[in-house]
Coordinates of C-alpha atoms and ligand atoms in Angstrom, one line a residue:
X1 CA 10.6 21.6 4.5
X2 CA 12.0 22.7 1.0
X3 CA 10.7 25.6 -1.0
X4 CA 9.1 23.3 -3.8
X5 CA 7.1 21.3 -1.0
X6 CA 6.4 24.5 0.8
X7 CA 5.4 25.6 -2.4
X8 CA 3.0 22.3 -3.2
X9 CA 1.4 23.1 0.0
X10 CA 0.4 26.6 -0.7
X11 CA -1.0 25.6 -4.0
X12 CA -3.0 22.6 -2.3
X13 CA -4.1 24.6 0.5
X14 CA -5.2 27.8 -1.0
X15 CA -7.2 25.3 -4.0
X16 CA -8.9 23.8 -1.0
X17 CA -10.1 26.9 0.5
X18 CA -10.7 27.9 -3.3
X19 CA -12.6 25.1 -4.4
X20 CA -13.8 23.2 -1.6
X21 CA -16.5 23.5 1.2
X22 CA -15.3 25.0 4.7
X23 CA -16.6 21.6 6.6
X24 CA -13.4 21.0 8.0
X25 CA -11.8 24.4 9.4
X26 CA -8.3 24.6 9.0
X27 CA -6.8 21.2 8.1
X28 CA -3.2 20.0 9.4
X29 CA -0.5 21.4 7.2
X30 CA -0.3 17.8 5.2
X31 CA -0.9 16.9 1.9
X32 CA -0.4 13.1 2.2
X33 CA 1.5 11.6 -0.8
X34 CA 1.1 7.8 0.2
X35 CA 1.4 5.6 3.3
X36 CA 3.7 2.5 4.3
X37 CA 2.9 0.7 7.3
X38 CA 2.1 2.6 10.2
X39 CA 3.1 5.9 8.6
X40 CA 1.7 8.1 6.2
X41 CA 4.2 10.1 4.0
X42 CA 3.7 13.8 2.9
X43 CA 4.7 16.0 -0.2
X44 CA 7.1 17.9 2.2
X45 CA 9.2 14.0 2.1
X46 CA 8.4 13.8 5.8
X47 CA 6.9 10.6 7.5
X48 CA 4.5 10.6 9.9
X49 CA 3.5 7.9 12.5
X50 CA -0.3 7.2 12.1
X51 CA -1.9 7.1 15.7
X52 CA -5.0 7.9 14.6
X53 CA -5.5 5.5 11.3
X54 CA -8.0 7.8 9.3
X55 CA -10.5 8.2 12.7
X56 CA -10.1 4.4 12.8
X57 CA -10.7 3.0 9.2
X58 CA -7.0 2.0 8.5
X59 CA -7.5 -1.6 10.3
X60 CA -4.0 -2.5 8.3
X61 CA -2.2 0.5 8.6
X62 CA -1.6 1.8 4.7
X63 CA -0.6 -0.3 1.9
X64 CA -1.1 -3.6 3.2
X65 CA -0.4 -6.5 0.5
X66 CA -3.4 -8.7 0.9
X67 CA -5.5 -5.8 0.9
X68 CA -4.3 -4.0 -1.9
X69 CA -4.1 -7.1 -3.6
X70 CA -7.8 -8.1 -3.2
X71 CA -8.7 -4.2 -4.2
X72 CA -6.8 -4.5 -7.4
X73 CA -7.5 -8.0 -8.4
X74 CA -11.3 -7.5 -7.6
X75 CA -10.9 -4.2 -10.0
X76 CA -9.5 -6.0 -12.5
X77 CA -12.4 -8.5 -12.3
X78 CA -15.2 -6.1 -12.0
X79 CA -16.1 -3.2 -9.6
X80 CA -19.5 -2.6 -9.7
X81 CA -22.6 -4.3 -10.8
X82 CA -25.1 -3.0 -8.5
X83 CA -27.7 -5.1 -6.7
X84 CA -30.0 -6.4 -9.2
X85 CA -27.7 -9.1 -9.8
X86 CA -26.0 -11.5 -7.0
X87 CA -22.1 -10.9 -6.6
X88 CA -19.8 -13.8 -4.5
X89 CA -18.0 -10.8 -2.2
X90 CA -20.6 -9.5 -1.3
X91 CA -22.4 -13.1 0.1
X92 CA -19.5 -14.1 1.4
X93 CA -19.1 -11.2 3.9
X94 CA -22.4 -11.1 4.5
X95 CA -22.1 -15.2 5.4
X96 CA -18.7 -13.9 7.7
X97 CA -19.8 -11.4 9.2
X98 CA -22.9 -13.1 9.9
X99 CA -21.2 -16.3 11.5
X100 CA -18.6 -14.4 13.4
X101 CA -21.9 -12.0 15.4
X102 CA -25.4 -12.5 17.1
X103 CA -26.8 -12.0 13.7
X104 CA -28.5 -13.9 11.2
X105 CA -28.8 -11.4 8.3
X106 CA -26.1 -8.6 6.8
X107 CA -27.1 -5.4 4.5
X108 CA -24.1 -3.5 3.3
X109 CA -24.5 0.7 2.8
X110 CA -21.3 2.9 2.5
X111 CA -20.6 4.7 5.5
X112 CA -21.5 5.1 9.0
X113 CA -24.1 7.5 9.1
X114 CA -25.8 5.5 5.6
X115 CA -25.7 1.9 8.2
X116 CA -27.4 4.1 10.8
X117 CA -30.5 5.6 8.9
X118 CA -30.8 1.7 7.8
X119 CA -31.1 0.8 11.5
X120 CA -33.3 3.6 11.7
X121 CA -35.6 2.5 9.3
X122 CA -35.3 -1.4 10.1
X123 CA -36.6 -0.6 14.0
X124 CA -39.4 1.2 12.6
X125 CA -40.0 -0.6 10.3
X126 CA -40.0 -3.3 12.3
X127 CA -42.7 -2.7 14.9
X128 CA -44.9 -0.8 11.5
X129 CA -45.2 -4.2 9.7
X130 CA -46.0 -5.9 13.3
X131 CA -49.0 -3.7 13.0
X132 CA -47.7 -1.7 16.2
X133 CA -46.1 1.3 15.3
X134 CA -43.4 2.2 17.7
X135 CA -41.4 5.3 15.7
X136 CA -39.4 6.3 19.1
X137 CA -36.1 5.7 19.6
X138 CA -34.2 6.8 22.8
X139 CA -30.6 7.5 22.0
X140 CA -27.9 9.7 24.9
X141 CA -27.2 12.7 25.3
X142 CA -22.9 13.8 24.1
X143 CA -23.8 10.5 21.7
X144 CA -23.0 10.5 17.7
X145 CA -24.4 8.8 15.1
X146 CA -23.5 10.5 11.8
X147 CA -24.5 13.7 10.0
X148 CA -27.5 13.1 7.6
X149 CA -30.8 14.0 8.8
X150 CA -31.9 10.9 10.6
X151 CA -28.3 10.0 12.1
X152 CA -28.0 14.2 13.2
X153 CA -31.4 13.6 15.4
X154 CA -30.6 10.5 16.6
X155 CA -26.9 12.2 17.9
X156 CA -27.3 13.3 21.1
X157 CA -25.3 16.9 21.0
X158 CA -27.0 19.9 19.7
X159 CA -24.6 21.7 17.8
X160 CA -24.8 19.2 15.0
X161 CA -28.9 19.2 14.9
X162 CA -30.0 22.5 15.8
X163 CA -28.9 24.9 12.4
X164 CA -30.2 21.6 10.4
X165 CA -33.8 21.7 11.8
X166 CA -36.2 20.7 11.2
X167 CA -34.8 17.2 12.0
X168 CA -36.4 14.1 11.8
X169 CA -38.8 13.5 14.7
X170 CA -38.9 10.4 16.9
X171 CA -35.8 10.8 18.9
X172 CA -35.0 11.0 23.1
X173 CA -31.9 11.9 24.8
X174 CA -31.4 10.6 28.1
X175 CA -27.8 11.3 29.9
X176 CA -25.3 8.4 29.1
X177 CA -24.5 5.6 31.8
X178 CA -27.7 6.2 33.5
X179 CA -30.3 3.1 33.5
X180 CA -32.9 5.3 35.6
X181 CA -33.0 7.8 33.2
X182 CA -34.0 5.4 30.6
X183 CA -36.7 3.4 32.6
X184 CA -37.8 6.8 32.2
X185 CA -37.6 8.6 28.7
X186 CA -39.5 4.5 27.7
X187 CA -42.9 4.3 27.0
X188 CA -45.6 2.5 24.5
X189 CA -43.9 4.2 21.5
X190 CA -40.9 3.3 22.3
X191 CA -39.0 1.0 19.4
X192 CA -36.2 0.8 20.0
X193 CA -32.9 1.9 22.1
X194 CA -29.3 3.2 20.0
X195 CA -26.4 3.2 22.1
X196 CA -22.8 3.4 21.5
X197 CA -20.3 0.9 23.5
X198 CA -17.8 4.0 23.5
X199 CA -18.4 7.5 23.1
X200 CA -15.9 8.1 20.1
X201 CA -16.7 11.7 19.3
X202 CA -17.2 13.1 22.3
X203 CA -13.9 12.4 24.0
X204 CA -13.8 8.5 24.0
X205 CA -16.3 7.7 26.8
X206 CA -17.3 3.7 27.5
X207 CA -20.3 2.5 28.6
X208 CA -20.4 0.2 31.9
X209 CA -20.8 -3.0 32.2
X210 CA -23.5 -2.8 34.2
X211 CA -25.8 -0.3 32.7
X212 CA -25.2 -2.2 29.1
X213 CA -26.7 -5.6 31.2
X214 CA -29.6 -3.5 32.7
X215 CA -30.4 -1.9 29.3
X216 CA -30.2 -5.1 27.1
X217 CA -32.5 -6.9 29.6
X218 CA -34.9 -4.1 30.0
X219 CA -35.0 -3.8 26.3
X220 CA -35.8 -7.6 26.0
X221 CA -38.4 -7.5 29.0
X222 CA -40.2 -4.2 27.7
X223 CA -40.5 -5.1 23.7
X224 CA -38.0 -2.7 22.8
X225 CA -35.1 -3.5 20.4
X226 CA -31.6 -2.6 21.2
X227 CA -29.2 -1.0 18.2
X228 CA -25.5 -1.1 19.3
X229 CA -23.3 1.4 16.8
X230 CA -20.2 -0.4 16.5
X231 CA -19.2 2.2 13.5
X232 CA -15.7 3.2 15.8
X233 CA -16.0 0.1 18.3
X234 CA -16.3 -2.5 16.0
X235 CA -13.6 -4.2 13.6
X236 CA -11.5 -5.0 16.5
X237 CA -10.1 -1.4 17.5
X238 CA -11.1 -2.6 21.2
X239 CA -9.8 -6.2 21.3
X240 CA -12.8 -8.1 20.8
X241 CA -13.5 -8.0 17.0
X242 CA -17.0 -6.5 18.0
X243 CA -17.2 -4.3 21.7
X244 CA -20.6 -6.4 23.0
X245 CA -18.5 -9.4 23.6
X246 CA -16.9 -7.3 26.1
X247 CA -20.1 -6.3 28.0
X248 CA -21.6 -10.2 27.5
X249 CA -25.0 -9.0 25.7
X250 CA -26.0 -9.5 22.2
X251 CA -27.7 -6.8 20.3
X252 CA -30.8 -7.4 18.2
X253 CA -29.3 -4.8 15.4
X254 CA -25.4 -3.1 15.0
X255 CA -24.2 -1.3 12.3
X256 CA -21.0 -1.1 11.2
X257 CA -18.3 1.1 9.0
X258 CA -15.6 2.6 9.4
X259 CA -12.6 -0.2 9.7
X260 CA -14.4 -2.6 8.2
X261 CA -13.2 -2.2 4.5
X262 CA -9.6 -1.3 5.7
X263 CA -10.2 2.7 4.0
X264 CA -12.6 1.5 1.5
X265 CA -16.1 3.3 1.9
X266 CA -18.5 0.1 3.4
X267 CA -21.3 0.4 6.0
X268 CA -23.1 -2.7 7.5
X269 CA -26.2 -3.0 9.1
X270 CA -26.2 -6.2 11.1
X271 CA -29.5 -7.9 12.6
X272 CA -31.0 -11.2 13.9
X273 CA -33.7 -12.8 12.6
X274 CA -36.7 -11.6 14.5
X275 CA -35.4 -7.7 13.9
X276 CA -34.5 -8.2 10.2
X277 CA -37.8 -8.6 9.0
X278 CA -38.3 -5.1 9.3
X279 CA -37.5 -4.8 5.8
X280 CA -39.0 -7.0 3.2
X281 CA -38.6 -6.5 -0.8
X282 CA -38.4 -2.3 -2.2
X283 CA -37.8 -1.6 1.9
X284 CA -34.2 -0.4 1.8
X285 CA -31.6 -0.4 -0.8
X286 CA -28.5 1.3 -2.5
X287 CA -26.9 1.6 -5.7
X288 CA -23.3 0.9 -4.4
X289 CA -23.8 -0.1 -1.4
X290 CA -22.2 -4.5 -1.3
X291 CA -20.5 -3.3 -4.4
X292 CA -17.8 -6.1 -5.2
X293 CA -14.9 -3.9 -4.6
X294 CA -15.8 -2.6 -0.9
X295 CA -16.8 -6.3 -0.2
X296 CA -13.7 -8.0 -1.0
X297 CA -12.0 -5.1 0.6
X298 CA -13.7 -6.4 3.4
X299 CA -13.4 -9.9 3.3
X300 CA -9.3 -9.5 2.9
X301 CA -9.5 -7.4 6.3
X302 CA -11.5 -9.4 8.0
X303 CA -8.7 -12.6 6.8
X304 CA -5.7 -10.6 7.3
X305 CA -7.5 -10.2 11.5
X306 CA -7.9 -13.6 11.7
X307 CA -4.6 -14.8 10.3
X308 CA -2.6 -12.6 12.1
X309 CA -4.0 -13.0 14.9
X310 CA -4.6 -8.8 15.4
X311 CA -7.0 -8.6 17.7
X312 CA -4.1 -10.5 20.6
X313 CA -2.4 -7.7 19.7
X314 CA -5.0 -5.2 20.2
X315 CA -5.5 -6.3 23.7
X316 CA -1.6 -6.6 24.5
X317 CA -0.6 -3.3 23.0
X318 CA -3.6 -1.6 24.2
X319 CA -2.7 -2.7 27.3
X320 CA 0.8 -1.8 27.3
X321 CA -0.1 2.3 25.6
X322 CA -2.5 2.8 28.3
X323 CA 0.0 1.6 31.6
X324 CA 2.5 3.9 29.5
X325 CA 0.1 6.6 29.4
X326 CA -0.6 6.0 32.7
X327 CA 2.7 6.6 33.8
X328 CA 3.3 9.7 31.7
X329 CA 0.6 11.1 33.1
X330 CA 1.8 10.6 36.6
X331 CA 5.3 11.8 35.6
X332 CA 4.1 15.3 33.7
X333 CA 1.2 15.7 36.1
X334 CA -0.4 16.8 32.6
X335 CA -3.4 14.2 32.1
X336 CA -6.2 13.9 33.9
X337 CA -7.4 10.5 32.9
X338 CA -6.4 7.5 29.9
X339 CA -10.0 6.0 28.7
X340 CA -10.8 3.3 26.3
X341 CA -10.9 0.1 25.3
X342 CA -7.9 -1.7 22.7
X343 CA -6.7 1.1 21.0
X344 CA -9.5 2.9 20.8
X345 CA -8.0 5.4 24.0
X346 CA -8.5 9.0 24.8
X347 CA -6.4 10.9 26.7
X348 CA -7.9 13.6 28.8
X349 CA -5.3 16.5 29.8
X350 CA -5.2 18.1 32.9
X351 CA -4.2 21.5 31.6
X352 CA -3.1 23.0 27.6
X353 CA -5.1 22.6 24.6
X354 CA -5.4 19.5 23.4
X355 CA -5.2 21.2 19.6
X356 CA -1.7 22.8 20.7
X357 CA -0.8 19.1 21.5
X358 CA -1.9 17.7 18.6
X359 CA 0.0 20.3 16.3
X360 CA 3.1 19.5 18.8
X361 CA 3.2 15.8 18.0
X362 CA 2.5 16.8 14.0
X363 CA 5.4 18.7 14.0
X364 CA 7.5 15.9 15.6
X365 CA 6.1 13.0 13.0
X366 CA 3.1 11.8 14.7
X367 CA -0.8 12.0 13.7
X368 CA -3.1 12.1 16.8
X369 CA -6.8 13.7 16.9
X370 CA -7.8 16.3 19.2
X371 CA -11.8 16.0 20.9
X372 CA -13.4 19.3 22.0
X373 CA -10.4 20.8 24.1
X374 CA -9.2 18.9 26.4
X375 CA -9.0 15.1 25.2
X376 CA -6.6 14.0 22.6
X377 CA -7.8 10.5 21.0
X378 CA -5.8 7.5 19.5
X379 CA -6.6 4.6 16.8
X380 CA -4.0 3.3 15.5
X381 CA -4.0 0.1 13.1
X382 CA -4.2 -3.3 14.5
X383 CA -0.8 -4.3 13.6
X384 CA 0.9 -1.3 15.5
X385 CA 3.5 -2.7 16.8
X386 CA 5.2 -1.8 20.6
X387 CA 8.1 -0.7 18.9
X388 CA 6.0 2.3 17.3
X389 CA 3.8 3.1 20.4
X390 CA 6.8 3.3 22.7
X391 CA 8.4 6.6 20.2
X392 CA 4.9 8.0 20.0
X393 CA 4.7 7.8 23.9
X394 CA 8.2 9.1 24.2
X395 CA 7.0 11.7 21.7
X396 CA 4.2 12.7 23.8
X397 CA 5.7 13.1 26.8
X398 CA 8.4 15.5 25.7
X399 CA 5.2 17.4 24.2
X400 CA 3.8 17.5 27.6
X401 CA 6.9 18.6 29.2
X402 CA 7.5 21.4 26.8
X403 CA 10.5 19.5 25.3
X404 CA 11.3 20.4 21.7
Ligands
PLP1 C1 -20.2 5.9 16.5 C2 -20.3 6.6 15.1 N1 -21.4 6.4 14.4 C3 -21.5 6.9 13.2 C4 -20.5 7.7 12.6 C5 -20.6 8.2 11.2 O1 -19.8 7.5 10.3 P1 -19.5 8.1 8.9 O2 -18.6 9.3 9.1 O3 -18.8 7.0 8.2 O4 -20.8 8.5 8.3 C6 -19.3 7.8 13.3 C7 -18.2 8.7 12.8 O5 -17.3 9.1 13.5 C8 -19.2 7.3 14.6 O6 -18.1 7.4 15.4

């Protein structure tokens, strides 16, 4: 690094700790300048291999021509208008998105955690206007669902509720993978059932096959509504464009985020009919949320998927990282297990700090996360190519064998 971008990242840095809220701990020594591709470029003039893809939101890697020319010629047009007015993007993702899923009707929000509290309030809602008010909602335990009030009781790991509280009531944690333990935690209040297909945040954990059957047809035999949160899953990161058609159920609500705008804020809640009457008119709403901008955003991802034909290449580079990772780990004797689905993987280590290995591979070129401390998780863009996973794996191995 030379002095002047040594110098830029001082001045960023100690403005950050200066000027903005400690949420985030201490950051990677990055400022990003812009991104190309699979790589994101800093001020120090480095490039860095994006394995990671913004916690999987950059579906097209960075700077991806029909995206960034559907952003810019939807700004020129207009950006907002808010939702007292129709606006075409917005109809025709929701019309996509809609004939693409199990669902019959879209609502768009602007994050995660903002698609989950509209869940939320749809199942309840729901069973109130049913004239049966069932306000509990059984959710597992190491789960997460965002970080506002609702989304923090609904996650299923303490540290992120407990300094909050008082939380929002309503919400069970049963342990994850477990059918029994549901059958149990159920009962005559119960509304509904919120499950992830993968365990993102707590170290990339997916459901089984099984216990997703058993739960869907409980759900359907008992009364009780079944939310899938497809904010990492969804948008292809696994292969399948959403993660249920991998466990052959259909939900009756999923929400959606992350990916779905390519790095443009966007939250969906999806539902079918029968479910998405739980809101009527002045139920739910939001000022930006299906603002033209994030919806053509959307609808230029959601082409650039189907004309490239990314999510073939999700499945055969998924595949191909996960054999490799396989075989490092065999080699190094330094992971103790490769999870996932896609490229949505996590990589367990048998011994180190998954932080030390994720500053290792930063200071080689490459951008990974790091989960608790032990599992080091991947989610690349769609369009990675083999070429780039085989100089991250190469990267990663000399990491794990102490190579320089
Ligand atoms: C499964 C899941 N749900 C919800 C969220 C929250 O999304 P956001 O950060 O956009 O609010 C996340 C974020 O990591 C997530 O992984």
């Amino acid at each position: 690094m030379d002095e002047k971008q040594d110098i830029k990242l001082k001045e960023i840095s100690t403005w950050d700790e200066n000027y903005y809220m400690a949420c985030f701990g201490k950051r990677v020594p990055l400022v990003v300048d812009h991104g190309k591709g699979v790589y994101l470029y800093g001020t120090d003039g480095k490039k860095y291999m994006d394995m990671i893809g913004g916690i999987a939101v950059n579906t097209l890697g960075h700077g991806n021509g029909r995206l960034v020319r559907a952003i810019s010629s939807q700004a020129k047009k207009v950006i907002h208008c808010c939702n007292y007015y129709y606006n075409e993007p917005q109809t025709l993702l929701a019309k996509k998105l809609v004939e693409m899923s199990f669902a019959d009707k879209a609502f768009f929000a602007n994050s995660g955690a903002e698609a989950n509290e509209g869940a939320i309030k749809l199942a309840r809602g729901y069973w109130y206007k049913k004239g049966t008010p069932k306000p509990k909602i059984i959710t597992a335990t190491m789960s997460f669902h965002g970080r506002t009030m609702a989304t923090i009781a609904a996650t299923g790991q303490e540290k992120f509720r407990i300094p909050f509280g008082p939380v929002t009531p309503g919400f069970e944690y049963v342990p994850y993978n477990n059918f029994e333990a549901i059958k149990k935690a159920a009962d005559s209040e119960t509304g509904a059932i919120m499950l992830e297909l993968i365990q993102g945040e707590s170290g990339v954990h997916p459901a089984d096959f099984e216990y997703v059957q058993a739960v869907r047809k409980f759900c359907t035999q008992n009364n009780i509504l079944l939310i899938i949160d497809e904010v990492q899953t969804g948008v292809g990161h696994t292969g399948t464009f959403f993660a249920y058609e991998q466990y052959g159920i259909q939900p009756d609500i999923l929400t959606l985020a992350k990916g779905l705008a390519g790095g443009v804020p966007i939250g969906a809640v999806l539902a079918n009919k029968m479910a998405a009457t739980g809101f009527g008119p002045g139920d739910h709403g939001s000022t930006f949320g299906g603002n033209p901008l994030a919806c053509a955003a959307g609808l230029a991802v959601l082409e650039e998927i189907e004309s490239k034909g990314l999510l073939s290449n999700v499945m055969n580079v998924g595949a191909y990282v996960q054999k490799k990772l396989n075989s490092v780990g065999k080699k190094t004797k330094r992971i103790a297990e490769v999870r996932g689905k896609g490229l949505l993987i996590g990589i367990e280590l048998e011994s180190g700090s998954a932080a030390d290995v994720k500053m290792k591979l930063f200071e080689k070129g490459y951008l990974v996360s790091s989960i608790g401390s032990n599992v080091i998780r991947i989610a690349p863009p769609l369009n990675i190519s083999k070429f780039h996973v085989i100089k991250f794996i190469s990267a990663l191995q000399d990491v794990l064998e102490g190579k320089e």
